[in-house]
Short mmCIF file of C-alpha atoms in Angstrom, two decimals:
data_model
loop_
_atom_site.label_atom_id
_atom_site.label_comp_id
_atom_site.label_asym_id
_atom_site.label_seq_id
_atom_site.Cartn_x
_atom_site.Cartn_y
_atom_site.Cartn_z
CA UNK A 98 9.21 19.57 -18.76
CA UNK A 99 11.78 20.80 -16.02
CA UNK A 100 10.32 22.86 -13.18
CA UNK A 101 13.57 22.34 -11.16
CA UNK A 102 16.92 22.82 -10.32
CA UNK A 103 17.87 21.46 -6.78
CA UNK A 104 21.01 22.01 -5.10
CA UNK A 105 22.56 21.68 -1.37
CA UNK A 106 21.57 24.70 0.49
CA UNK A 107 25.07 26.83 0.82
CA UNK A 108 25.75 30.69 1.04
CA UNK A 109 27.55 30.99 -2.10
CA UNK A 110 25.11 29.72 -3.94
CA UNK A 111 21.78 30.85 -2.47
CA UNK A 112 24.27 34.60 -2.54
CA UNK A 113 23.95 33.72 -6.68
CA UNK A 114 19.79 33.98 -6.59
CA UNK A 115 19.81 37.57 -5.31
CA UNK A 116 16.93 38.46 -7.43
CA UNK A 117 14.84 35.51 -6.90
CA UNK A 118 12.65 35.28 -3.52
CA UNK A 119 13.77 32.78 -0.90
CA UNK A 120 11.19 30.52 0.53
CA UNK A 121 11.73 28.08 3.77
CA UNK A 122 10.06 25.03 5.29
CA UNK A 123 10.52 23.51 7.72
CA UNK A 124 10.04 19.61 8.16
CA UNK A 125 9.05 17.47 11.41
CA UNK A 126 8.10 20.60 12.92
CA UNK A 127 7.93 19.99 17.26
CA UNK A 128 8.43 15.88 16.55
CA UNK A 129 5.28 16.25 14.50
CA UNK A 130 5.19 14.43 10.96
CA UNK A 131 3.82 17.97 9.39
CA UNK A 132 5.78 20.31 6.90
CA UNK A 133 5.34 23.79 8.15
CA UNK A 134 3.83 25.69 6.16
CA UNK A 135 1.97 22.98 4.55
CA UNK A 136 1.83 25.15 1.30
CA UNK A 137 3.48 28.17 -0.43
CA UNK A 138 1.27 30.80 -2.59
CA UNK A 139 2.96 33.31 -5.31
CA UNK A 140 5.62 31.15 -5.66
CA UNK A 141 7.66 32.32 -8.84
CA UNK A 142 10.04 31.11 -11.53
CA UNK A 143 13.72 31.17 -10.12
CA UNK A 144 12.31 31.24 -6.70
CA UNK A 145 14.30 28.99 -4.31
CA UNK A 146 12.13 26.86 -1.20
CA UNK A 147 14.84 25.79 1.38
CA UNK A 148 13.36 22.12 3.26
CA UNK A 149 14.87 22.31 6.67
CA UNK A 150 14.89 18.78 8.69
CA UNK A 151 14.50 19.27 12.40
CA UNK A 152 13.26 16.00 13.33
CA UNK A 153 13.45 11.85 12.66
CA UNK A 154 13.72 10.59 9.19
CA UNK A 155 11.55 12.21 6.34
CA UNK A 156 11.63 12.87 2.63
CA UNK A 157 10.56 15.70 0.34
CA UNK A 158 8.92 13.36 -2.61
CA UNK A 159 7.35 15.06 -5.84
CA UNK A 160 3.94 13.49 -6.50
CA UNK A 161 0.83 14.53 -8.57
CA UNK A 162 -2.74 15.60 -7.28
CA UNK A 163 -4.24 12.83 -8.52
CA UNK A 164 -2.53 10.62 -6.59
CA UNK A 165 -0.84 12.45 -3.72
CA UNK A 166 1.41 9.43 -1.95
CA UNK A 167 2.92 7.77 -5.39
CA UNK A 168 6.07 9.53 -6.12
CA UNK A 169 6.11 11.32 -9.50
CA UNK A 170 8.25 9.27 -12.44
CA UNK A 171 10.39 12.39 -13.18
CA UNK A 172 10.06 14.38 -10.17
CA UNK A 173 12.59 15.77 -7.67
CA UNK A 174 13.29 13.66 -4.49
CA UNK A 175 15.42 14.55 -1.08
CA UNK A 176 15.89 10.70 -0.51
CA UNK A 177 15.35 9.96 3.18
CA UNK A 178 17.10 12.34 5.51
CA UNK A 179 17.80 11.42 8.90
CA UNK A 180 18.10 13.81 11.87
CA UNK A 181 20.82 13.32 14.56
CA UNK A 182 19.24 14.93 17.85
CA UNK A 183 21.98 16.18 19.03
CA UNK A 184 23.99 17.58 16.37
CA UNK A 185 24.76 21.29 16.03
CA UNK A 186 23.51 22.10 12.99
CA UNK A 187 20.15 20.76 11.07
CA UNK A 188 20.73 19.19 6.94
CA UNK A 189 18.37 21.07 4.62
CA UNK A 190 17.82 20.39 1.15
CA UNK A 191 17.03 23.23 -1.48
CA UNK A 192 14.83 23.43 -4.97
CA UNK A 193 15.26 26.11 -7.59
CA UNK A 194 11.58 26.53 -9.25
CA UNK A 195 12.16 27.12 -13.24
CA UNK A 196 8.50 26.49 -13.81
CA UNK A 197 5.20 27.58 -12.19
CA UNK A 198 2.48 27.10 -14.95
CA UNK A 199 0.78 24.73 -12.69
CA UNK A 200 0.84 23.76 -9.09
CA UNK A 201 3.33 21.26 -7.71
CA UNK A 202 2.69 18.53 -5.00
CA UNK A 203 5.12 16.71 -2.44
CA UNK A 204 4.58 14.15 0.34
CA UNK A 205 6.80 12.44 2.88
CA UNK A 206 7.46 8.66 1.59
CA UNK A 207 8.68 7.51 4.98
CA UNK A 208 6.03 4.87 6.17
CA UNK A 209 2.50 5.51 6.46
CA UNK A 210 3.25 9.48 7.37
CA UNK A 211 1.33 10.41 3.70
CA UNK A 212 -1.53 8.66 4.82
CA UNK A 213 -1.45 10.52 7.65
CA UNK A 214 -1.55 13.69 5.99
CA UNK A 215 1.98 14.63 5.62
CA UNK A 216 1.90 16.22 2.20
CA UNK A 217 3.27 20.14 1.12
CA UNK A 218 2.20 22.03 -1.82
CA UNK A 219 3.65 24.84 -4.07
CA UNK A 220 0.91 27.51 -5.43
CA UNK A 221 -2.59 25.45 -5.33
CA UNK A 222 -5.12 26.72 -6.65
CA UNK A 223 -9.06 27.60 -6.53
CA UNK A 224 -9.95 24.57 -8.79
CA UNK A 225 -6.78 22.59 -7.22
CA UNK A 226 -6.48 23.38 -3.18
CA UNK A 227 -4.57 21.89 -0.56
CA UNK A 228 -6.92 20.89 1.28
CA UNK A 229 -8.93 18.66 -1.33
CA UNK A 230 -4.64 17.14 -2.08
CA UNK A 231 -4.84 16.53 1.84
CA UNK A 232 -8.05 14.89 1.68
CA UNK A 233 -7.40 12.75 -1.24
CA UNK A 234 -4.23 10.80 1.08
CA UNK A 235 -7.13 10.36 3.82
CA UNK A 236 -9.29 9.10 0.93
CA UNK A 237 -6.74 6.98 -0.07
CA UNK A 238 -6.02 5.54 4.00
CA UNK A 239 -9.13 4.79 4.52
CA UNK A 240 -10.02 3.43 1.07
CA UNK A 241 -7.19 0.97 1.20
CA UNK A 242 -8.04 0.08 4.89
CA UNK A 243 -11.27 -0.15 4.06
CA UNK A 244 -10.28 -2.70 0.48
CA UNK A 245 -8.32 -4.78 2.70
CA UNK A 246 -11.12 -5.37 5.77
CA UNK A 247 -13.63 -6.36 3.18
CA UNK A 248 -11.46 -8.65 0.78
CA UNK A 249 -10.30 -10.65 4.12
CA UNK A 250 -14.01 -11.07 4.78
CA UNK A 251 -15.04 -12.26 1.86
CA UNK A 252 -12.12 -14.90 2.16
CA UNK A 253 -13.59 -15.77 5.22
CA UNK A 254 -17.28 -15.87 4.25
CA UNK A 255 -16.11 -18.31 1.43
CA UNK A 256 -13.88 -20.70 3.60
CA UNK A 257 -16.96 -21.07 5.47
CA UNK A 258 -18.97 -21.54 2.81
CA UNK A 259 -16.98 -24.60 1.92
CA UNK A 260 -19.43 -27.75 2.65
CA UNK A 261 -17.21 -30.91 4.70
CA UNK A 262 -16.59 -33.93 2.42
CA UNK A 263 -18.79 -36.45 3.09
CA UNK A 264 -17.63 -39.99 1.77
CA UNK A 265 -19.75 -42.81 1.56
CA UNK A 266 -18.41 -45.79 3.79
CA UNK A 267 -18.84 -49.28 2.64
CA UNK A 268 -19.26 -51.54 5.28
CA UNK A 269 -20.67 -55.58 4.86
CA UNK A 270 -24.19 -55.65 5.29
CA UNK A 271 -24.32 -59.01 7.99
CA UNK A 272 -27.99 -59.89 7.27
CA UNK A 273 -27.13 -60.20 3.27
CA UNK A 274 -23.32 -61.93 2.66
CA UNK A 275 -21.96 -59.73 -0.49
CA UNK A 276 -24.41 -57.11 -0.30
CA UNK A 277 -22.38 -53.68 0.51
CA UNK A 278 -24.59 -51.43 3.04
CA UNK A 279 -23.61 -47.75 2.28
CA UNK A 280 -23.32 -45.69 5.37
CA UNK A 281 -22.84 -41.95 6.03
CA UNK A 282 -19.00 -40.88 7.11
CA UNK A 283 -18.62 -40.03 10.67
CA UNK A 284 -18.86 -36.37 11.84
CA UNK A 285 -15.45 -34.30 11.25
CA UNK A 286 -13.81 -33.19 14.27
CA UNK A 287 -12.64 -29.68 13.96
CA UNK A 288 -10.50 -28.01 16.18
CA UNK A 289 -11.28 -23.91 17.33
CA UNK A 290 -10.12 -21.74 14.51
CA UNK A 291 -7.72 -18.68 16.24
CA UNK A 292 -8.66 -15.23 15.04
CA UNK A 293 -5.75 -14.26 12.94
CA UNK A 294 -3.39 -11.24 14.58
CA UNK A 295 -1.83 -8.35 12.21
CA UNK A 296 1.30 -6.28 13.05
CA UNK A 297 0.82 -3.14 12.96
#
């Protein structure tokens, strides 16, 4: 199902929409990895939202509610947009909304700013809010931090769980020629184990 038509933001052809509603946000508001407003209500069909980049490098990325910081299969995407500091004007990146039966969702897919809670919404709604979108990406942060501390313990747990061979030793038993005296192997010699380091 389309829900968009999305075009570089021009005068001649926003001039085209003059009966359709104009909507603007802007993106990396003050240095900050934040859309601003974080969502848009009464938002309707052959209304145009105009995404105006003002700082680093971010992305407008269609996702679902269900999973707010996996981009959608079919869904619109800016691509990454840089910002040059200290040029004149600021790039901006326009959507034409053909659809609004149900609510739509967007994130940032540079690094971990999703996780952080850099997600936008069009027309949420009682049963679907931002907010519970915004707390499902710090769900998912903590979640997957949370996965990955306790599947590297369990590695851990087990490597120490691992008993030290012990072979046997067969040495000549003096007191009885041909008689093989079975002895246990000498203690293994370990050396410290260094806690392992992660780049953040």
């Amino acid at each position: 199902m389309r829900f968009f038509t999305t075009f570089v933001a021009s005068a001649s052809v926003l001039a085209s929409v003059v009966s359709a509603a104009q909507h603007n946000v802007v993106v990396g508001q003050g240095n900050a990895n934040v859309f601003e407003p974080k969502f848009l209500e009464g938002v309707a069909a052959g209304d145009t939202i105009s995404f105006k980049f003002v700082s680093k490098n971010h992305t407008v990325t269609q996702s679902t509610f269900p999973a707010p910081c996996v981009a959608k299969p079919d869904g619109v995407n800016s691509g990454f947009i840089p910002v040059d500091p200290t040029a004149a004007t600021q790039p901006e990146w326009t959507i034409q909304i053909d659809n609004v039966t149900a609510p739509l969702w967007f994130y940032c897919a540079q690094g971990a700013h999703c996780k952080a809670g850099m997600v936008f919404a069009i027309n949420p709604t009682p049963e679907k809010t931002f907010d519970a979108f915004l707390v499902r990406t710090l769900f998912h942060f903590f979640y997957s931090a949370r996965t990955s501390l306790l599947t590297s313990s369990i590695i851990r747990l087990r490597l120490k769980a691992l008993p030290h061979p012990r072979t046997p030793v067969l040495v000549p038993a003096p007191k009885h020629p041909g008689v093989a005296q079975v002895l246990p192997a000498p203690p293994r010699l370990t050396t410290p184990r260094l806690a392992s380091q992660h780049r953040s």
